[in-house]
mmCIF file of C-alpha atoms in Angstrom:
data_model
loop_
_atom_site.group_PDB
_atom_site.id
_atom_site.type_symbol
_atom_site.label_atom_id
_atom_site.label_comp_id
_atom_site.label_asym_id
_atom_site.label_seq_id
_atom_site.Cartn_x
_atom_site.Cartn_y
_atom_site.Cartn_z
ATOM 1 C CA UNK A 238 0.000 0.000 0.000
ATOM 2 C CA UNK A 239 0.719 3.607 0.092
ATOM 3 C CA UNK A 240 2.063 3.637 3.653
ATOM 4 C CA UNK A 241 5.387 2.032 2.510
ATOM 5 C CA UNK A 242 5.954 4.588 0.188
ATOM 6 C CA UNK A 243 8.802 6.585 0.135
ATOM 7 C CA UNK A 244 8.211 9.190 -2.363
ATOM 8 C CA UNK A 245 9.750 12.802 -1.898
ATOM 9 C CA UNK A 246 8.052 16.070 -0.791
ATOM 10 C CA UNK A 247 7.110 18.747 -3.503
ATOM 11 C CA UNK A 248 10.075 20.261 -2.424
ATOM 12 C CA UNK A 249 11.901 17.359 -2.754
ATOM 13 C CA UNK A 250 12.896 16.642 0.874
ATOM 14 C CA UNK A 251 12.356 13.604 2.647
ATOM 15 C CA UNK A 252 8.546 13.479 4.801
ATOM 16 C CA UNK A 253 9.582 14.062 8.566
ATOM 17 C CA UNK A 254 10.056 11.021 10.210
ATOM 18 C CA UNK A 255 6.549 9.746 11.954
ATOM 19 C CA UNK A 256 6.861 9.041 15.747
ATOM 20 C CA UNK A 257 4.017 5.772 14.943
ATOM 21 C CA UNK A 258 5.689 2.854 12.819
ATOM 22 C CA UNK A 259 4.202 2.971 9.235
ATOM 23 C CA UNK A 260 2.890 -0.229 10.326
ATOM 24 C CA UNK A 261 0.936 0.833 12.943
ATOM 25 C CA UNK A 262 -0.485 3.526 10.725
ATOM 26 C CA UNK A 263 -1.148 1.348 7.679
ATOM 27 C CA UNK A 264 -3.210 -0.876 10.181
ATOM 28 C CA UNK A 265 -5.380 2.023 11.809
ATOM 29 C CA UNK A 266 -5.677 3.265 8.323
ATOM 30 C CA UNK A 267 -7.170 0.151 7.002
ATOM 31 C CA UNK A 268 -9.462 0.122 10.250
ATOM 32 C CA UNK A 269 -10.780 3.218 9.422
ATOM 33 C CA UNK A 270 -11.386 2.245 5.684
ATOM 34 C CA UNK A 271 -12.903 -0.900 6.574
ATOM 35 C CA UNK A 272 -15.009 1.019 9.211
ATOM 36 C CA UNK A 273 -15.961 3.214 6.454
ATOM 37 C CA UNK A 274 -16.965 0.044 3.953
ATOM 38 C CA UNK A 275 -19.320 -1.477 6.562
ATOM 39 C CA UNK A 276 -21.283 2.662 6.984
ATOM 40 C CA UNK A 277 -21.763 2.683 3.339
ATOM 41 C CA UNK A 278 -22.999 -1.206 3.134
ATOM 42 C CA UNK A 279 -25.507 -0.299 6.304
ATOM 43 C CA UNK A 280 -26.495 2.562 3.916
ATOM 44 C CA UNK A 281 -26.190 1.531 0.193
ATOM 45 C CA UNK A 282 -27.028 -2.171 0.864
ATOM 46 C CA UNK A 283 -25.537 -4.401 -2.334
ATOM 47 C CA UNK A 284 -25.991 -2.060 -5.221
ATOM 48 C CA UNK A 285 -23.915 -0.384 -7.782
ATOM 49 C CA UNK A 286 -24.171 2.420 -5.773
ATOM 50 C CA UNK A 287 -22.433 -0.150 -2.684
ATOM 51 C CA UNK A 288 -19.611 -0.681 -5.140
ATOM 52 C CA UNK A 289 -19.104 2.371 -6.812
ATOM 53 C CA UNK A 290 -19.068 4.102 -2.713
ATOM 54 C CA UNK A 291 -16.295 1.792 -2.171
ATOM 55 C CA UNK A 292 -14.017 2.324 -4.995
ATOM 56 C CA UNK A 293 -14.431 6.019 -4.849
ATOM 57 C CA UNK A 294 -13.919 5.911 -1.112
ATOM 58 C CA UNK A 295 -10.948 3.685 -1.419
ATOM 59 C CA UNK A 296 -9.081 6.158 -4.305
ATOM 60 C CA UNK A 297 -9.875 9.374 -1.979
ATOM 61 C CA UNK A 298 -8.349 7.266 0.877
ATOM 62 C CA UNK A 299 -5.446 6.742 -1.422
ATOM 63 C CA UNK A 300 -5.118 10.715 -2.095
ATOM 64 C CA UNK A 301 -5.448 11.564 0.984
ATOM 65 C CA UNK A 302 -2.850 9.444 2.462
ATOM 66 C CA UNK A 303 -0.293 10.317 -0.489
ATOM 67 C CA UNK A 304 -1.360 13.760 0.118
ATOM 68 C CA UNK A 305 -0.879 13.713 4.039
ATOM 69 C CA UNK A 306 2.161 12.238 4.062
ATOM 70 C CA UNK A 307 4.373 13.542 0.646
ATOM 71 C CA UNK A 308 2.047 16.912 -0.131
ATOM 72 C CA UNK A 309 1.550 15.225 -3.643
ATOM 73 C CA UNK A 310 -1.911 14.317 -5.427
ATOM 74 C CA UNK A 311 -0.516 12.002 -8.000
ATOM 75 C CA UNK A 312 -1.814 12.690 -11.403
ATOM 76 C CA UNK A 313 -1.155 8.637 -11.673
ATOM 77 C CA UNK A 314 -4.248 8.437 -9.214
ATOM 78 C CA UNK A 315 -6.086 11.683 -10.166
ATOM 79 C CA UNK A 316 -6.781 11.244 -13.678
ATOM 80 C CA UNK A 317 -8.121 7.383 -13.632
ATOM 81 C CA UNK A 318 -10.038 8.420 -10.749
ATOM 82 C CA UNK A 319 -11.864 11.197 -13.083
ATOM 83 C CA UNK A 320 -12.514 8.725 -15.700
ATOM 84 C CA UNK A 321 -13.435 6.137 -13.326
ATOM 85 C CA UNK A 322 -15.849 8.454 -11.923
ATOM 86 C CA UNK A 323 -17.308 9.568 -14.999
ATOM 87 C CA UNK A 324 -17.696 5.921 -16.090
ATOM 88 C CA UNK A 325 -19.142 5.244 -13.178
ATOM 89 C CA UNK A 326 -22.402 7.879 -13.781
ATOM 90 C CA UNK A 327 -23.923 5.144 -16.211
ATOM 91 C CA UNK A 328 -24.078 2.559 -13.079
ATOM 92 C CA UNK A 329 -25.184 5.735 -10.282
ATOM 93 C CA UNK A 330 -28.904 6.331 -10.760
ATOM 94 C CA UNK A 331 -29.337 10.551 -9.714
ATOM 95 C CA UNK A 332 -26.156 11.672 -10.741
ATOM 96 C CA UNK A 333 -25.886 10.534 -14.875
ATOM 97 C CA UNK A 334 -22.901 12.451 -17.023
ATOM 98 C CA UNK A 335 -24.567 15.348 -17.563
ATOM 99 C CA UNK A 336 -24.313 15.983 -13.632
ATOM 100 C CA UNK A 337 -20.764 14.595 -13.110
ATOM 101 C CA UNK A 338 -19.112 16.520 -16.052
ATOM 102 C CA UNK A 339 -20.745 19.870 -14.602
ATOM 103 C CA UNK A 340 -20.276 18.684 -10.532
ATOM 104 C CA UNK A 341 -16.542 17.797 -11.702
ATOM 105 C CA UNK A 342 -16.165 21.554 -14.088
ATOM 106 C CA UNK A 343 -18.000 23.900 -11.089
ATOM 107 C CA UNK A 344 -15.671 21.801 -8.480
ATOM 108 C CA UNK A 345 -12.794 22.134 -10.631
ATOM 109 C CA UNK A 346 -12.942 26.572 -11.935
ATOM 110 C CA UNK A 347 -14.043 26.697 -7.937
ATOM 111 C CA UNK A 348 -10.841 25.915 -6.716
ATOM 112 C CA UNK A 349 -8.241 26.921 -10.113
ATOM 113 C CA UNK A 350 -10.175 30.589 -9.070
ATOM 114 C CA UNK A 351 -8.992 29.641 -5.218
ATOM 115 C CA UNK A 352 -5.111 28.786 -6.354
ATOM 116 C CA UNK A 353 -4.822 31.958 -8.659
ATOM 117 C CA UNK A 354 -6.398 34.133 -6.609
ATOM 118 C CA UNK A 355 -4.508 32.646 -3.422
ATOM 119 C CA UNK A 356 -1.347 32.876 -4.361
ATOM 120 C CA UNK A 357 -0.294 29.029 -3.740
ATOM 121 C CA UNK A 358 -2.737 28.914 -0.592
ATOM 122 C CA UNK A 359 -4.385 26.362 -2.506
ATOM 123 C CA UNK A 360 -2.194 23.691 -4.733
ATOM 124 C CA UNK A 361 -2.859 22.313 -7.749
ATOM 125 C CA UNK A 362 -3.085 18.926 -6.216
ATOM 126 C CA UNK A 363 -5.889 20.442 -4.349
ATOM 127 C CA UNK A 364 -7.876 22.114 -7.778
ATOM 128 C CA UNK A 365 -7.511 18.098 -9.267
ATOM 129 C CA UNK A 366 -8.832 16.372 -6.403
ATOM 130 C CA UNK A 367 -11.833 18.640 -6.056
ATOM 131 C CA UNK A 368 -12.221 18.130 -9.903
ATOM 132 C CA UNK A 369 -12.411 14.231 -8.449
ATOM 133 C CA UNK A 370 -14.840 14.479 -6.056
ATOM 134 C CA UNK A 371 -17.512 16.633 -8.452
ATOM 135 C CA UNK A 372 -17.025 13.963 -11.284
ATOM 136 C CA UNK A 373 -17.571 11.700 -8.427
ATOM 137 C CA UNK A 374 -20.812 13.144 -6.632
ATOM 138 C CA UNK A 375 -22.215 15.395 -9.584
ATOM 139 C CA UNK A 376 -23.940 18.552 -9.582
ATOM 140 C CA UNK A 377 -25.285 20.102 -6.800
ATOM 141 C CA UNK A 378 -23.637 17.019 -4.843
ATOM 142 C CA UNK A 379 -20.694 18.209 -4.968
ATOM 143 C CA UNK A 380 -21.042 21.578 -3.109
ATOM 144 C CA UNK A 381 -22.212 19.209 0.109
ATOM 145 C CA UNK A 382 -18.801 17.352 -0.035
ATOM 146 C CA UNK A 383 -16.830 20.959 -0.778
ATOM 147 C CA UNK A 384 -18.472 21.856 2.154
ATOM 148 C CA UNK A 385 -17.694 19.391 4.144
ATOM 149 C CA UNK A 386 -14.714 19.211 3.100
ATOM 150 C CA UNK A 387 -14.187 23.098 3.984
ATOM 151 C CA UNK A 388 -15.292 22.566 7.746
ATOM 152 C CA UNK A 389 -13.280 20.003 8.240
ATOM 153 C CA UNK A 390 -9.750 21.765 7.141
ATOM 154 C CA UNK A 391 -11.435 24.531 9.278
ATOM 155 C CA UNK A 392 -11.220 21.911 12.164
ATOM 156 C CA UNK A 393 -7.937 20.939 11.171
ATOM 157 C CA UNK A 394 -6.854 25.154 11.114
ATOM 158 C CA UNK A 395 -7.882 25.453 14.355
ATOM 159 C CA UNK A 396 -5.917 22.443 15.276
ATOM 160 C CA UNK A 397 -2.894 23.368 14.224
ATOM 161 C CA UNK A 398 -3.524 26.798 16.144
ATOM 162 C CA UNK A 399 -4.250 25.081 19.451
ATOM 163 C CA UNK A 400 -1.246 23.383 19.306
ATOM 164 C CA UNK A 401 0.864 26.412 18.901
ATOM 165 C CA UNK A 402 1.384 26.742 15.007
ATOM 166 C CA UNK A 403 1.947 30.022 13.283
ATOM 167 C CA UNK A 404 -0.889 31.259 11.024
ATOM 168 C CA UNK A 405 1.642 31.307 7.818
ATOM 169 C CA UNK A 406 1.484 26.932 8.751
ATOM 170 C CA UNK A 407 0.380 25.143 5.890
ATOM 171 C CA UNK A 408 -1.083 21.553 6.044
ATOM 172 C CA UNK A 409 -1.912 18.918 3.224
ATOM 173 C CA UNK A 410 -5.519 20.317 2.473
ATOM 174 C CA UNK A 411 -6.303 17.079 0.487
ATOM 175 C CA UNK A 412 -7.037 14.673 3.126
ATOM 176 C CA UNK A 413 -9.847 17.180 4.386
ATOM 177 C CA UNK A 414 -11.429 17.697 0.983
ATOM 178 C CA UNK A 415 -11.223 13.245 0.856
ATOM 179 C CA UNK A 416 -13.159 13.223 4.115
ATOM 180 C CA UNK A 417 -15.514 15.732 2.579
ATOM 181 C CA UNK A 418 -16.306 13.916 -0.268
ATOM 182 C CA UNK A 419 -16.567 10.545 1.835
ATOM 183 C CA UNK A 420 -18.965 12.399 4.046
ATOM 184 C CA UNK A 421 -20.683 13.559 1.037
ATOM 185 C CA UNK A 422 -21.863 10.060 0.625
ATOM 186 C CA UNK A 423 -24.279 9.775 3.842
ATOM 187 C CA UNK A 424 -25.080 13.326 3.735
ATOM 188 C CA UNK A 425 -28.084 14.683 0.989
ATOM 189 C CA UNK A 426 -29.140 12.399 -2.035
ATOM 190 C CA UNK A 427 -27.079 8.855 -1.658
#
């Protein structure tokens, strides 16, 4: 998996050394995403939608954890994720391609507006991954997960400030806009 990955920084340094063992992580991690599997069976039963929760799920757990760790979302896992996700509309009664391409465009001029006008407060890795999760959920879908995904790098903000962190800090904003779009999933139409 991803957790034995050594890959770089942006900036090309080495990620900081954890204090847990990958291992340890890697096994939490796969806790949580198997915690995750059984909430969307209790709510999607076995359907397409079941299946298509779980691969999307399982590629923004990928991103996320790339992201967290190396501040990279790989275009290796960004792209097929889009065209999975597209795909995937034909199986995803609600959402169809009409609402993906649109959820996935809004999502993805959103947040291109957010890195140009912020000045590198928002990556690019960020703009693609957004992109992701509106090909993913469709239009209006989408702006539930962005939202979500909003509050909850707003939680992780605040974190960072509680523990002492200057407001100039930046943080991997990917893993927070993954959570949003998992959320996204048991929040509004299914």
């Amino acid at each position: 998996g991803t957790y034995w990955l050594r890959l770089p920084t942006r900036d090309g340094s080495e990620p900081a050394p954890s204090l847990v063992p990958y291992w340890l992580q890697a096994l939490a991690l796969e806790a949580v995403l198997g915690a995750v599997f059984l909430l969307l069976g209790l709510k999607f039963h076995v359907t397409a939608h079941l299946v298509l929760a779980c691969v999307y799920t399982g590629l923004l757990f990928e991103m996320a954890v790339i992201d967290f760790h190396y501040r990279l979302v790989l275009n290796l896992l960004s792209f097929p994720s889009a065209a999975i996700a597209i795909a995937g509309t034909s199986f995803w009664s609600g959402i169809g391609l009409e609402s993906s391409l649109l959820g996935g465009l809004s999502a993805l001029v959103l947040f291109f507006v957010i890195e140009v006008v912020g000045r590198g407060a928002m990556g690019r890795g960020d703009t693609k991954l957004a992109a992701v999760i509106g090909f993913m959920r469709g239009f209006p879908a989408v702006w539930g997960a962005i939202v979500a995904g909003i509050l909850i790098g707003g939680v992780m903000a605040v974190g960072l400030l509680l523990s002492g962190r200057s407001r100039k800090t930046t943080f991997a904003y990917g893993p927070a806009l993954a959570i949003g779009g998992v959320v996204s999933f048991f929040i509004g139409r299914g």
